[in-house]
Amino acid sequence: MSTPPAVPPAPSWPYCAHGADSATDPVGCRGIHVPGHTACLAHLTAIDRDTYLAGLAPGADIDHRGTPLTEELLNRLLHALHDPTTAKPRLGNAGFDGAQFFGTAGFDGAQFSGDAWFGGAQFSGVARFGEAQFSGNAGFSGAQFSDVARFVRAQFSSDARFGEAQFSGNAAFVRAQFSDVAWFGGAQFSSDARFGEAQFSGDARFGRAQFSGDAGFVRAQFSGRAGFSEAQFSGDAWFNGAQFSGNAAFVRAQFSRRAGFSGAQFSGDAGFARAQFSGGAGFGQVQFSGDAGFVRAQFCSIAGFTMAQFSGNAEFVKAQFSSDTRFVKAQFFGGAGFGEAQFSATAGFSEAQFFGGAEFARAQFSGDTRFGGARFSDNAGFTGAQFSVTSWLGPVVCAGALDLSGAVFEVPVTLEIAAREVHCVRTRWESTATVRLRYATADFGHAVLSAPVAVTTHPTLFTTTFGRTVDESFWSDPAGVQVASVRGVDAAHLVLTDIDLRDCLFSGAFHLDQLRLEGLCTFAPAPLGWHRNGIRLTRWTRRRTLAEEHHWRAQTASQPAPPPGHTGTPRQWRPGPHHPDPSLTPDPEDVAALYRQLRKAFEDGKNEPGAADFYYGECEMRRHDHIGTPKGERCLLWGYWLLSGYGLRASRAFTWLLAAMSLTVLLLMGLGLPTHDPAPATTGTLHGNKISLSTTTPDPALPRGFSQRFTWPRTEKATRVAVNSVIFRSSGQNLTTAGTYIEMTSRLLEPTLLALAVLAIRGRIKR
């Protein structure tokens, strides 16, 4: 459509010479000449006027541009065009550009079969166009309505042009019908403007219109595009129940008082970019079927979007909410963008539903934040968001990832989140915090903890402040929580309760020895079952292990990387995220340091069995460390591991003890026990009156036959000697020289093995 023609500064038709006043109007009357005369209708003689009016018929074309028309003269003109069939005036092409209407201009029910031009016309009294029908173009551009302008139930079949029109009194377009483009761009409504239930079948253009009074578009229907860009609403603006079938543009519109859109329906895109809402903004139960753009919009008072429905994308990027914001039970079926939005007061999203992605990146929540019962069917991003006074966030349900990376919590806060993933990378807590999670895999890498932060698995369903349980139908698996990383975190302020730490990365964390592990915190087990290493079968000792050890062993064993989405089988070590790159995989020296610090954390928590497993892991890593551990120390660790599993495997120590005792028994039977205890022999020598006696004991002798050495009686004796050796006691048996050395060796070795076994048992049962 072309733009409406501008009103010329002066009429181009011949001036009426009558009524000239050189003092006030040097030109004179601007009325166009009546055909066949040299004066306008107002200045014709009575006889000529009567003759002209008598010659008019219903549907005739008339041209009275610039003519001053009194109420009486206008009534006579319309009476001359009266159609007996409809009992209404019927006009063809009607030219009233620049005309002056004094008193009431009564066009009620008038039928304009052709174009009707009122451009620049001046209505000093009431302008009545109620139920008027404009079959052609209707031009009111630049018209001035000094009093009430009534277009109630008027019908505009073609273009309706009110551009730059000035309405000093109330303007009533209630139930008016605009079949084509309605031009109100730049129009000025000094009083109330009522378009309630008006129907705009074509485009409705109110760009730069000024509404000084209330603007009522209640239940108006906009079938085409609705343009209110840069419109100024100084009074209340009511669009409640309005239907926007096409795109609706309120870009840079200014709402100085209340803006009511409750129940409105936007079937196309709705653009409110940079709009200013100085009063309350009511969007309750609004339906946005297309994209809703509120980019950089400013809400200076309460903004209510309760139960609103956003079927397309909802963009509130950099919007400013100076007062309370209510999105309670709002539904966002497309993407919801609140990036860099500023919420100066309460931000209420309780029980809101986000079916697409929701983005609150770098949003600022200066007031309370209420997301109780909010439900995100896709990812939700709060990266870089600032929460200045929020003390409770949640419970929130998110089927995808809830990203709090870089977010800042300035006051003590409690977070309740049920999500598939929770990202808290570089999140900063300035005060204490309690993070209650369900179902989530949480990443706390490089988070800044200025005060104690407790991360716990919430055992039961979350409930809102209204006592209703949140819907967690996204998941059917157990609600366990995994922590994926605490790298770069000062663990002195971190408390983990009932957390799955099987894949948690600890490398790079500080003060791990002060980490608090409460409840049932699980770590990754060693691979199960027997494994072939060449021709040798091995079986890994069951113990708690760190993910870093899994990654290193998988890398050194050259295990293939599992397919995406798979973590491998329990019979293998778990590959790391950078598998098999050795430069990005922790080496044994680093893993040993992690075990050492976490062992201290277990010991401080009085969890000796857990500390024992981590001591085992520390020794394992030292045994395999070819850089930081000397060779002699590694040899000692190899022996320590072989004999007793670093003093932690009682079964291994008892096995070696039993083997040593069995070997001692066999050696004693074969080499140490004599045939029988040697009997002392006394011999004497007579020297005159003196007799010299001497008693000697012969050396113990072994049986001559080899089969005679292995008998049950000799087994019993050898066993007694071996058992006594375990407790540092001498058996008192006569032994051969070899048997004496065998007993000495067993009295040194076997008590050591017994001590290692006892130490291992103590490490498992001590609390």
Tab-separated table of N, CA, C and O in Angstrom, residues 290-390:
chain	number	residue	atom	x	y	z
A	290	GLY	N	3.313	-16.735	17.740
A	290	GLY	CA	4.572	-16.509	17.034
A	290	GLY	C	5.645	-16.068	18.002
A	290	GLY	O	5.534	-16.237	19.222
A	291	ASP	N	6.690	-15.488	17.471
A	291	ASP	CA	7.756	-14.984	18.328
A	291	ASP	C	7.291	-13.749	19.087
A	291	ASP	O	6.569	-12.900	18.551
A	292	ALA	N	7.705	-13.670	20.338
A	292	ALA	CA	7.393	-12.505	21.175
A	292	ALA	C	8.702	-11.808	21.515
A	292	ALA	O	9.530	-12.353	22.241
A	293	GLY	N	8.878	-10.600	20.979
A	293	GLY	CA	10.139	-9.903	21.170
A	293	GLY	C	10.011	-8.716	22.103
A	293	GLY	O	9.334	-7.730	21.783
A	294	PHE	N	10.643	-8.828	23.278
A	294	PHE	CA	10.666	-7.741	24.256
A	294	PHE	C	12.110	-7.280	24.489
A	294	PHE	O	12.481	-6.906	25.593
A	295	VAL	N	12.920	-7.335	23.443
A	295	VAL	CA	14.335	-6.993	23.563
A	295	VAL	C	14.477	-5.536	24.014
A	295	VAL	O	13.893	-4.628	23.416
A	296	ARG	N	15.221	-5.338	25.108
A	296	ARG	CA	15.488	-4.012	25.679
A	296	ARG	C	14.217	-3.283	26.109
A	296	ARG	O	14.236	-2.059	26.290
A	297	ALA	N	13.143	-4.013	26.270
A	297	ALA	CA	11.941	-3.369	26.795
A	297	ALA	C	12.164	-2.972	28.248
A	297	ALA	O	12.946	-3.598	28.971
A	298	GLN	N	11.463	-1.924	28.685
A	298	GLN	CA	11.604	-1.424	30.048
A	298	GLN	C	10.247	-1.487	30.751
A	298	GLN	O	9.282	-0.894	30.285
A	299	PHE	N	10.242	-2.217	31.871
A	299	PHE	CA	9.031	-2.341	32.671
A	299	PHE	C	9.300	-1.626	33.996
A	299	PHE	O	9.999	-2.144	34.869
A	300	CYS	N	8.752	-0.413	34.129
A	300	CYS	CA	9.024	0.385	35.318
A	300	CYS	C	8.107	0.036	36.479
A	300	CYS	O	8.383	0.420	37.618
A	301	SER	N	7.037	-0.663	36.216
A	301	SER	CA	6.130	-1.081	37.283
A	301	SER	C	5.899	-2.577	37.148
A	301	SER	O	6.642	-3.270	36.443
A	302	ILE	N	4.876	-3.085	37.793
A	302	ILE	CA	4.631	-4.528	37.792
A	302	ILE	C	4.379	-5.018	36.371
A	302	ILE	O	3.607	-4.422	35.612
A	303	ALA	N	5.048	-6.110	36.011
A	303	ALA	CA	4.848	-6.751	34.710
A	303	ALA	C	4.244	-8.127	34.957
A	303	ALA	O	4.900	-9.001	35.522
A	304	GLY	N	2.987	-8.280	34.561
A	304	GLY	CA	2.286	-9.531	34.845
A	304	GLY	C	2.087	-10.366	33.600
A	304	GLY	O	1.381	-9.955	32.667
A	305	PHE	N	2.718	-11.547	33.564
A	305	PHE	CA	2.549	-12.487	32.459
A	305	PHE	C	1.979	-13.805	32.999
A	305	PHE	O	2.248	-14.871	32.456
A	306	THR	N	1.172	-13.717	34.038
A	306	THR	CA	0.642	-14.920	34.668
A	306	THR	C	-0.180	-15.733	33.675
A	306	THR	O	-1.074	-15.200	32.999
A	307	MET	N	0.164	-17.016	33.540
A	307	MET	CA	-0.525	-17.976	32.683
A	307	MET	C	-0.458	-17.587	31.206
A	307	MET	O	-1.268	-18.041	30.399
A	308	ALA	N	0.489	-16.730	30.842
A	308	ALA	CA	0.675	-16.399	29.431
A	308	ALA	C	1.243	-17.611	28.695
A	308	ALA	O	1.938	-18.443	29.273
A	309	GLN	N	0.939	-17.681	27.405
A	309	GLN	CA	1.421	-18.784	26.578
A	309	GLN	C	2.251	-18.227	25.427
A	309	GLN	O	1.762	-17.405	24.651
A	310	PHE	N	3.503	-18.689	25.343
A	310	PHE	CA	4.413	-18.262	24.281
A	310	PHE	C	4.683	-19.467	23.387
A	310	PHE	O	5.470	-20.341	23.744
A	311	SER	N	3.991	-19.530	22.236
A	311	SER	CA	4.168	-20.684	21.353
A	311	SER	C	5.429	-20.554	20.510
A	311	SER	O	5.993	-21.562	20.086
A	312	GLY	N	5.866	-19.347	20.236
A	312	GLY	CA	7.108	-19.147	19.503
A	312	GLY	C	8.212	-18.741	20.448
A	312	GLY	O	8.130	-18.931	21.668
A	313	ASN	N	9.244	-18.169	19.900
A	313	ASN	CA	10.337	-17.693	20.740
A	313	ASN	C	9.905	-16.456	21.515
A	313	ASN	O	9.223	-15.579	20.984
A	314	ALA	N	10.308	-16.391	22.778
A	314	ALA	CA	10.034	-15.237	23.629
A	314	ALA	C	11.363	-14.574	23.962
A	314	ALA	O	12.182	-15.152	24.674
A	315	GLU	N	11.556	-13.381	23.451
A	315	GLU	CA	12.835	-12.686	23.608
A	315	GLU	C	12.667	-11.489	24.541
A	315	GLU	O	11.989	-10.521	24.204
A	316	PHE	N	13.295	-11.593	25.715
A	316	PHE	CA	13.330	-10.489	26.673
A	316	PHE	C	14.778	-10.051	26.908
A	316	PHE	O	15.130	-9.600	27.989
A	317	VAL	N	15.594	-10.205	25.890
A	317	VAL	CA	17.020	-9.901	26.011
A	317	VAL	C	17.202	-8.429	26.379
A	317	VAL	O	16.633	-7.536	25.753
A	318	LYS	N	17.984	-8.196	27.439
A	318	LYS	CA	18.303	-6.858	27.942
A	318	LYS	C	17.065	-6.078	28.381
A	318	LYS	O	17.124	-4.850	28.492
A	319	ALA	N	15.971	-6.773	28.608
A	319	ALA	CA	14.798	-6.085	29.140
A	319	ALA	C	15.060	-5.659	30.576
A	319	ALA	O	15.843	-6.285	31.301
A	320	GLN	N	14.400	-4.589	30.998
A	320	GLN	CA	14.581	-4.062	32.346
A	320	GLN	C	13.241	-4.109	33.077
A	320	GLN	O	12.263	-3.501	32.633
A	321	PHE	N	13.241	-4.831	34.196
A	321	PHE	CA	12.043	-4.951	35.019
A	321	PHE	C	12.317	-4.238	36.340
A	321	PHE	O	13.006	-4.768	37.207
A	322	SER	N	11.777	-3.032	36.474
A	322	SER	CA	12.066	-2.235	37.663
A	322	SER	C	11.199	-2.623	38.849
A	322	SER	O	11.542	-2.322	39.985
A	323	SER	N	10.088	-3.258	38.605
A	323	SER	CA	9.203	-3.671	39.690
A	323	SER	C	8.975	-5.175	39.584
A	323	SER	O	9.697	-5.866	38.856
A	324	ASP	N	7.973	-5.666	40.292
A	324	ASP	CA	7.734	-7.107	40.305
A	324	ASP	C	7.409	-7.617	38.904
A	324	ASP	O	6.717	-6.953	38.120
A	325	THR	N	7.909	-8.811	38.626
A	325	THR	CA	7.648	-9.462	37.345
A	325	THR	C	7.016	-10.814	37.617
A	325	THR	O	7.557	-11.613	38.381
A	326	ARG	N	5.885	-11.061	36.974
A	326	ARG	CA	5.143	-12.274	37.275
A	326	ARG	C	4.925	-13.087	36.002
A	326	ARG	O	4.168	-12.690	35.121
A	327	PHE	N	5.619	-14.214	35.945
A	327	PHE	CA	5.426	-15.182	34.879
A	327	PHE	C	4.856	-16.483	35.471
A	327	PHE	O	5.132	-17.570	34.979
A	328	VAL	N	4.080	-16.345	36.513
A	328	VAL	CA	3.546	-17.514	37.218
A	328	VAL	C	2.690	-18.341	36.262
A	328	VAL	O	1.791	-17.814	35.595
A	329	LYS	N	3.008	-19.626	36.164
A	329	LYS	CA	2.275	-20.582	35.326
A	329	LYS	C	2.300	-20.204	33.850
A	329	LYS	O	1.485	-20.701	33.064
A	330	ALA	N	3.219	-19.342	33.465
A	330	ALA	CA	3.365	-19.024	32.043
A	330	ALA	C	3.921	-20.241	31.313
A	330	ALA	O	4.653	-21.055	31.882
A	331	GLN	N	3.559	-20.350	30.037
A	331	GLN	CA	4.006	-21.475	29.224
A	331	GLN	C	4.779	-20.945	28.022
A	331	GLN	O	4.262	-20.151	27.242
A	332	PHE	N	6.025	-21.407	27.895
A	332	PHE	CA	6.887	-21.006	26.791
A	332	PHE	C	7.110	-22.236	25.911
A	332	PHE	O	7.875	-23.132	26.272
A	333	PHE	N	6.424	-22.282	24.773
A	333	PHE	CA	6.538	-23.443	23.900
A	333	PHE	C	7.731	-23.331	22.957
A	333	PHE	O	8.189	-24.321	22.418
A	334	GLY	N	8.219	-22.139	22.732
A	334	GLY	CA	9.430	-21.954	21.951
A	334	GLY	C	10.578	-21.565	22.865
A	334	GLY	O	10.536	-21.761	24.078
A	335	GLY	N	11.602	-21.008	22.295
A	335	GLY	CA	12.719	-20.554	23.114
A	335	GLY	C	12.344	-19.319	23.919
A	335	GLY	O	11.580	-18.454	23.473
A	336	ALA	N	12.865	-19.241	25.123
A	336	ALA	CA	12.634	-18.091	26.005
A	336	ALA	C	13.979	-17.435	26.290
A	336	ALA	O	14.845	-18.041	26.921
A	337	GLY	N	14.132	-16.214	25.819
A	337	GLY	CA	15.404	-15.522	25.984
A	337	GLY	C	15.291	-14.334	26.918
A	337	GLY	O	14.598	-13.361	26.611
A	338	PHE	N	15.951	-14.421	28.063
A	338	PHE	CA	15.997	-13.331	29.034
A	338	PHE	C	17.444	-12.885	29.246
A	338	PHE	O	17.800	-12.413	30.317
A	339	GLY	N	18.269	-13.078	28.242
A	339	GLY	CA	19.678	-12.728	28.381
A	339	GLY	C	19.879	-11.267	28.712
A	339	GLY	O	19.291	-10.382	28.087
A	340	GLU	N	20.696	-11.010	29.747
A	340	GLU	CA	21.039	-9.671	30.219
A	340	GLU	C	19.821	-8.885	30.707
A	340	GLU	O	19.879	-7.654	30.828
A	341	ALA	N	18.717	-9.571	30.952
A	341	ALA	CA	17.563	-8.878	31.525
A	341	ALA	C	17.876	-8.456	32.958
A	341	ALA	O	18.664	-9.092	33.658
A	342	GLN	N	17.245	-7.360	33.390
A	342	GLN	CA	17.469	-6.828	34.724
A	342	GLN	C	16.153	-6.866	35.499
A	342	GLN	O	15.183	-6.216	35.114
A	343	PHE	N	16.158	-7.640	36.580
A	343	PHE	CA	14.985	-7.763	37.442
A	343	PHE	C	15.304	-7.037	38.746
A	343	PHE	O	16.009	-7.562	39.608
A	344	SER	N	14.801	-5.805	38.878
A	344	SER	CA	15.124	-5.004	40.059
A	344	SER	C	14.301	-5.399	41.268
A	344	SER	O	14.699	-5.132	42.409
A	345	ALA	N	13.151	-6.013	41.055
A	345	ALA	CA	12.295	-6.454	42.157
A	345	ALA	C	12.066	-7.958	42.007
A	345	ALA	O	12.848	-8.656	41.358
A	346	THR	N	11.011	-8.443	42.577
A	346	THR	CA	10.725	-9.881	42.567
A	346	THR	C	10.524	-10.371	41.139
A	346	THR	O	9.772	-9.774	40.361
A	347	ALA	N	11.187	-11.449	40.807
A	347	ALA	CA	11.016	-12.110	39.514
A	347	ALA	C	10.294	-13.430	39.773
A	347	ALA	O	10.878	-14.361	40.320
A	348	GLY	N	9.025	-13.480	39.404
A	348	GLY	CA	8.205	-14.652	39.725
A	348	GLY	C	7.997	-15.546	38.520
A	348	GLY	O	7.296	-15.175	37.569
A	349	PHE	N	8.618	-16.718	38.537
A	349	PHE	CA	8.437	-17.720	37.493
A	349	PHE	C	7.884	-19.018	38.091
A	349	PHE	O	8.128	-20.099	37.562
A	350	SER	N	7.157	-18.903	39.170
A	350	SER	CA	6.652	-20.102	39.851
A	350	SER	C	5.767	-20.912	38.910
A	350	SER	O	4.862	-20.370	38.265
A	351	GLU	N	6.057	-22.202	38.826
A	351	GLU	CA	5.284	-23.161	38.041
A	351	GLU	C	5.221	-22.793	36.565
A	351	GLU	O	4.332	-23.243	35.838
A	352	ALA	N	6.140	-21.952	36.104
A	352	ALA	CA	6.228	-21.674	34.675
A	352	ALA	C	6.759	-22.914	33.955
A	352	ALA	O	7.521	-23.701	34.518
A	353	GLN	N	6.345	-23.073	32.706
A	353	GLN	CA	6.754	-24.228	31.919
A	353	GLN	C	7.473	-23.745	30.666
A	353	GLN	O	6.931	-22.955	29.901
A	354	PHE	N	8.699	-24.246	30.481
A	354	PHE	CA	9.515	-23.885	29.331
A	354	PHE	C	9.704	-25.149	28.491
A	354	PHE	O	10.441	-26.055	28.874
A	355	PHE	N	9.003	-25.205	27.363
A	355	PHE	CA	9.085	-26.392	26.517
A	355	PHE	C	10.241	-26.308	25.524
A	355	PHE	O	10.635	-27.309	24.945
A	356	GLY	N	10.766	-25.131	25.302
A	356	GLY	CA	11.959	-24.967	24.484
A	356	GLY	C	13.117	-24.544	25.365
A	356	GLY	O	13.048	-24.574	26.602
A	357	GLY	N	14.191	-24.140	24.750
A	357	GLY	CA	15.334	-23.679	25.526
A	357	GLY	C	15.027	-22.364	26.232
A	357	GLY	O	14.290	-21.508	25.723
A	358	ALA	N	15.563	-22.200	27.432
A	358	ALA	CA	15.382	-20.978	28.220
A	358	ALA	C	16.749	-20.400	28.533
A	358	ALA	O	17.620	-21.099	29.060
A	359	GLU	N	16.918	-19.124	28.223
A	359	GLU	CA	18.227	-18.498	28.376
A	359	GLU	C	18.103	-17.250	29.255
A	359	GLU	O	17.388	-16.307	28.928
A	360	PHE	N	18.815	-17.291	30.401
A	360	PHE	CA	18.875	-16.161	31.321
A	360	PHE	C	20.326	-15.694	31.471
A	360	PHE	O	20.726	-15.231	32.530
A	361	ALA	N	21.110	-15.822	30.414
A	361	ALA	CA	22.530	-15.501	30.492
A	361	ALA	C	22.740	-14.043	30.894
A	361	ALA	O	22.125	-13.133	30.346
A	362	ARG	N	23.582	-13.852	31.908
A	362	ARG	CA	23.963	-12.535	32.424
A	362	ARG	C	22.772	-11.718	32.910
A	362	ARG	O	22.833	-10.482	32.976
A	363	ALA	N	21.687	-12.374	33.218
A	363	ALA	CA	20.555	-11.663	33.807
A	363	ALA	C	20.910	-11.235	35.230
A	363	ALA	O	21.704	-11.882	35.916
A	364	GLN	N	20.306	-10.142	35.666
A	364	GLN	CA	20.567	-9.603	36.998
A	364	GLN	C	19.270	-9.653	37.808
A	364	GLN	O	18.283	-9.023	37.444
A	365	PHE	N	19.319	-10.423	38.891
A	365	PHE	CA	18.162	-10.557	39.768
A	365	PHE	C	18.478	-9.788	41.054
A	365	PHE	O	19.091	-10.307	41.978
A	366	SER	N	18.052	-8.515	41.084
A	366	SER	CA	18.324	-7.684	42.254
A	366	SER	C	17.306	-7.894	43.361
A	366	SER	O	17.555	-7.507	44.503
A	367	GLY	N	16.168	-8.460	43.033
A	367	GLY	CA	15.161	-8.765	44.038
A	367	GLY	C	15.049	-10.263	44.242
A	367	GLY	O	15.902	-11.046	43.810
A	368	ASP	N	13.990	-10.652	44.901
A	368	ASP	CA	13.775	-12.071	45.153
A	368	ASP	C	13.482	-12.785	43.834
A	368	ASP	O	12.900	-12.211	42.914
A	369	THR	N	13.893	-14.025	43.767
A	369	THR	CA	13.708	-14.820	42.555
A	369	THR	C	12.922	-16.068	42.900
A	369	THR	O	13.337	-16.844	43.755
A	370	ARG	N	11.805	-16.246	42.197
A	370	ARG	CA	10.925	-17.369	42.519
A	370	ARG	C	10.734	-18.248	41.291
A	370	ARG	O	10.065	-17.873	40.343
A	371	PHE	N	11.350	-19.413	41.369
A	371	PHE	CA	11.216	-20.409	40.316
A	371	PHE	C	10.592	-21.696	40.868
A	371	PHE	O	10.763	-22.760	40.281
A	372	GLY	N	9.893	-21.591	41.973
A	372	GLY	CA	9.323	-22.787	42.582
A	372	GLY	C	8.389	-23.514	41.637
A	372	GLY	O	7.402	-22.952	41.167
A	373	GLY	N	8.695	-24.766	41.338
A	373	GLY	CA	7.858	-25.568	40.455
A	373	GLY	C	8.071	-25.282	38.980
A	373	GLY	O	7.353	-25.835	38.143
A	374	ALA	N	9.041	-24.438	38.628
A	374	ALA	CA	9.313	-24.172	37.213
A	374	ALA	C	9.816	-25.453	36.549
A	374	ALA	O	10.542	-26.251	37.144
A	375	ARG	N	9.425	-25.618	35.291
A	375	ARG	CA	9.705	-26.871	34.595
A	375	ARG	C	10.291	-26.550	33.223
A	375	ARG	O	9.667	-25.868	32.411
A	376	PHE	N	11.501	-27.059	32.976
A	376	PHE	CA	12.197	-26.822	31.716
A	376	PHE	C	12.288	-28.148	30.962
A	376	PHE	O	12.934	-29.094	31.426
A	377	SER	N	11.634	-28.213	29.810
A	377	SER	CA	11.682	-29.444	29.019
A	377	SER	C	12.965	-29.548	28.202
A	377	SER	O	13.256	-30.609	27.659
A	378	ASP	N	13.691	-28.467	28.098
A	378	ASP	CA	14.960	-28.459	27.364
A	378	ASP	C	16.023	-27.858	28.281
A	378	ASP	O	15.860	-27.814	29.497
A	379	ASN	N	17.085	-27.371	27.720
A	379	ASN	CA	18.154	-26.772	28.512
A	379	ASN	C	17.731	-25.414	29.062
A	379	ASN	O	16.921	-24.702	28.469
A	380	ALA	N	18.300	-25.060	30.204
A	380	ALA	CA	18.058	-23.760	30.836
A	380	ALA	C	19.404	-23.156	31.184
A	380	ALA	O	20.209	-23.764	31.893
A	381	GLY	N	19.661	-21.945	30.656
A	381	GLY	CA	20.960	-21.321	30.853
A	381	GLY	C	20.894	-20.085	31.723
A	381	GLY	O	20.175	-19.132	31.411
A	382	PHE	N	21.640	-20.101	32.833
A	382	PHE	CA	21.769	-18.950	33.722
A	382	PHE	C	23.234	-18.510	33.794
A	382	PHE	O	23.691	-18.026	34.812
A	383	THR	N	23.969	-18.687	32.714
A	383	THR	CA	25.391	-18.366	32.721
A	383	THR	C	25.611	-16.881	32.999
A	383	THR	O	25.019	-16.016	32.360
A	384	GLY	N	26.453	-16.612	33.967
A	384	GLY	CA	26.786	-15.236	34.300
A	384	GLY	C	25.686	-14.473	34.999
A	384	GLY	O	25.817	-13.261	35.213
A	385	ALA	N	24.603	-15.126	35.390
A	385	ALA	CA	23.516	-14.426	36.081
A	385	ALA	C	23.964	-14.014	37.482
A	385	ALA	O	24.815	-14.663	38.105
A	386	GLN	N	23.379	-12.928	37.971
A	386	GLN	CA	23.706	-12.414	39.302
A	386	GLN	C	22.453	-12.444	40.167
A	386	GLN	O	21.421	-11.895	39.793
A	387	PHE	N	22.589	-13.086	41.319
A	387	PHE	CA	21.492	-13.178	42.271
A	387	PHE	C	21.906	-12.415	43.527
A	387	PHE	O	22.728	-12.891	44.307
A	388	SER	N	21.336	-11.214	43.693
A	388	SER	CA	21.791	-10.327	44.764
A	388	SER	C	21.140	-10.646	46.100
A	388	SER	O	21.795	-10.557	47.149
A	389	VAL	N	19.861	-10.977	46.114
A	389	VAL	CA	19.160	-11.213	47.387
A	389	VAL	C	18.423	-12.534	47.396
A	389	VAL	O	17.683	-12.823	48.340
A	390	THR	N	18.607	-13.328	46.370
A	390	THR	CA	17.889	-14.597	46.291
A	390	THR	C	18.359	-15.541	47.387
A	390	THR	O	19.535	-15.862	47.483
